[in-house]
Amino acid sequence: MAKKEPKQLKDLFEDALKDIYFAEKKILVALPKMAKAAQNEQLKAAFEKHEAETEEQVGRLEKVFKLMGKDAKGKNCPAIVGIIDEGKEIMDEYKDSPALDAGLVSAAQSVEHYEICRYGTLCAWADELGMDEAKELLAQTLSEEENTDQALSELATAVVNQEAQRQAAE
Ligand SMILES: [Fe+2]
């Protein structure tokens, strides 16, 4: 019997691609709910903006699959399911709380950090594998995720956290 080939870096890359494809699709479902829940208009707008970006990110991933000659396919990612579930818990438990928006930002940033970690790895592996076009697409998404994370931090420290505190004091 022929010996089974050991898995390679390109297999890891494909697995991670499926993982983030699954994650982006889950995020696409979660973001409108977070936008709807957000009290602050700027936060609502930030979630809506990122929802539109996420749709493009899904499209970019599909392009990367195509570049590899593969069908776009997700692979169950318990990590993102858990992160999104924690966000749902916040939406539920803080529904009537002035701290809801602060909680929503924290949940969204957990998602962003997961994505930044994944896309960072994928970019490095695409680079190593000489997949220049794929790397460019992934790097574009990585910078969108970083910008979103930054925008959320700014919104939290400039507005959302104070609003939560102010309303709590009233
Ligand atoms: Fe994303």
Coordinates of C-alpha atoms and ligand atoms in Angstrom, one line a residue:
M1 CA 0.0 0.0 0.0
A2 CA 1.3 3.4 -0.9
K3 CA 2.4 5.5 2.0
K4 CA 0.1 8.5 2.7
E5 CA 1.8 11.8 1.8
P6 CA 2.4 13.9 4.9
K7 CA 0.4 17.1 5.0
Q8 CA 2.1 20.2 3.8
L9 CA 2.0 24.0 4.3
K10 CA -0.4 24.3 1.4
D11 CA -2.8 22.0 3.3
L12 CA -2.5 24.1 6.4
F13 CA -3.2 27.2 4.2
E14 CA -6.3 25.6 2.7
D15 CA -7.6 24.5 6.1
A16 CA -7.1 28.0 7.5
L17 CA -8.8 29.5 4.4
K18 CA -11.9 27.2 5.0
D19 CA -11.9 28.2 8.7
I20 CA -12.0 32.0 8.0
Y21 CA -14.5 31.5 5.2
F22 CA -16.8 29.8 7.7
A23 CA -16.1 32.5 10.2
E24 CA -16.8 35.4 7.8
K25 CA -20.2 33.9 6.9
K26 CA -21.1 33.7 10.6
I27 CA -19.9 37.3 11.1
L28 CA -22.1 38.4 8.2
V29 CA -25.1 37.0 10.0
A30 CA -24.1 38.5 13.4
L31 CA -23.2 42.1 12.3
P32 CA -26.8 43.2 11.3
K33 CA -28.0 42.0 14.7
M34 CA -25.3 44.0 16.4
A35 CA -26.1 47.1 14.3
K36 CA -29.7 46.7 15.3
A37 CA -28.9 46.4 19.0
A38 CA -26.4 49.3 19.1
Q39 CA -27.8 52.5 20.7
N40 CA -25.2 54.9 19.6
E41 CA -25.7 56.0 16.0
Q42 CA -22.0 56.1 15.2
L43 CA -21.6 52.5 16.5
K44 CA -24.6 51.4 14.5
A45 CA -23.0 53.0 11.4
A46 CA -19.6 51.3 12.2
F47 CA -21.3 47.9 12.3
E48 CA -23.2 48.6 9.1
K49 CA -20.0 49.7 7.3
H50 CA -18.2 46.6 8.4
E51 CA -21.1 44.4 7.3
A52 CA -20.6 45.8 3.7
E53 CA -16.8 45.2 4.0
T54 CA -17.4 41.7 5.2
E55 CA -19.5 40.9 2.1
E56 CA -16.5 42.0 0.0
Q57 CA -14.2 39.9 2.2
V58 CA -16.2 36.8 1.5
G59 CA -15.9 37.6 -2.2
R60 CA -12.1 37.9 -1.8
L61 CA -11.9 34.6 -0.1
E62 CA -13.9 33.0 -2.9
K63 CA -11.3 34.5 -5.3
V64 CA -8.5 32.9 -3.4
F65 CA -10.2 29.5 -3.5
K66 CA -10.6 30.0 -7.3
L67 CA -6.9 30.9 -7.6
M68 CA -6.2 27.5 -6.0
G69 CA -8.6 25.8 -8.4
K70 CA -10.8 24.8 -5.5
D71 CA -14.5 25.4 -4.7
A72 CA -15.1 27.8 -1.8
K73 CA -15.9 25.7 1.2
G74 CA -16.2 26.4 4.9
K75 CA -14.9 24.3 7.7
N76 CA -16.6 24.4 11.1
C77 CA -14.8 26.8 13.4
P78 CA -15.8 26.4 17.0
A79 CA -13.6 29.4 18.0
I80 CA -15.7 32.0 16.1
V81 CA -19.0 30.3 17.1
G82 CA -17.9 30.7 20.7
I83 CA -16.9 34.3 20.3
I84 CA -20.2 35.1 18.6
D85 CA -22.1 33.3 21.2
E86 CA -20.5 35.4 23.9
G87 CA -21.6 38.5 21.9
K88 CA -25.1 37.2 21.9
E89 CA -24.9 36.7 25.6
I90 CA -24.0 40.3 26.0
M91 CA -26.8 41.5 23.7
D92 CA -29.2 39.4 25.8
E93 CA -28.0 40.1 29.3
Y94 CA -27.3 43.9 28.7
K95 CA -30.4 44.5 26.6
D96 CA -31.7 47.3 28.9
S97 CA -28.4 48.4 30.3
P98 CA -26.6 51.7 29.5
A99 CA -23.5 49.5 29.2
L100 CA -24.9 47.6 26.2
D101 CA -22.9 49.5 23.6
A102 CA -19.6 49.1 25.5
G103 CA -20.3 45.4 25.6
L104 CA -21.1 45.3 21.9
V105 CA -17.8 47.0 21.1
S106 CA -15.9 44.5 23.2
A107 CA -17.7 41.6 21.5
A108 CA -16.9 43.0 18.0
Q109 CA -13.3 43.6 18.9
S110 CA -13.0 39.9 20.0
V111 CA -14.2 39.0 16.5
E112 CA -11.8 41.4 14.9
H113 CA -8.8 40.1 16.8
Y114 CA -9.6 36.6 15.8
E115 CA -9.8 37.7 12.2
I116 CA -6.6 39.7 12.4
C117 CA -4.8 36.7 13.8
R118 CA -6.1 34.4 11.0
Y119 CA -5.5 36.8 8.1
G120 CA -2.0 37.6 9.5
T121 CA -1.2 33.9 9.3
L122 CA -2.8 33.4 5.9
C123 CA -0.8 36.3 4.5
A124 CA 2.5 34.9 5.8
W125 CA 1.7 31.5 4.4
A126 CA 0.6 32.8 1.1
D127 CA 3.9 34.7 0.9
E128 CA 5.9 31.6 1.8
L129 CA 3.9 29.6 -0.8
G130 CA 4.6 32.2 -3.5
M131 CA 0.9 32.9 -3.9
D132 CA 1.3 36.6 -4.7
E133 CA -2.3 37.4 -5.9
A134 CA -3.8 35.5 -2.9
K135 CA -1.5 37.3 -0.6
E136 CA -2.6 40.7 -1.9
L137 CA -6.3 39.9 -1.5
L138 CA -5.7 38.6 2.0
A139 CA -3.6 41.6 3.0
Q140 CA -6.4 43.9 1.8
T141 CA -8.8 42.2 4.2
L142 CA -6.3 42.2 7.0
S143 CA -5.9 46.0 6.7
E144 CA -9.7 46.4 6.8
E145 CA -9.9 44.3 9.9
E146 CA -7.2 46.3 11.5
N147 CA -8.9 49.6 10.6
T148 CA -12.2 48.3 12.0
D149 CA -10.5 47.3 15.3
Q150 CA -8.9 50.8 15.5
A151 CA -12.1 52.6 14.7
L152 CA -13.9 50.6 17.4
S153 CA -11.2 51.4 20.0
E154 CA -11.5 55.1 19.2
L155 CA -15.3 55.0 19.4
A156 CA -15.2 53.2 22.7
T157 CA -12.7 55.5 24.4
A158 CA -14.1 58.7 22.9
V159 CA -17.8 58.1 23.2
V160 CA -19.3 54.7 24.1
N161 CA -17.6 54.0 27.4
Q162 CA -18.3 57.5 28.7
E163 CA -22.0 57.2 27.6
A164 CA -22.3 54.0 29.6
Q165 CA -20.8 55.6 32.6
R166 CA -22.8 58.8 32.3
Q167 CA -26.1 57.0 31.9
A168 CA -25.3 54.8 34.9
A169 CA -24.7 57.8 37.0
E170 CA -28.0 59.5 36.1
Ligands
FE1 FE -13.9 40.0 8.3

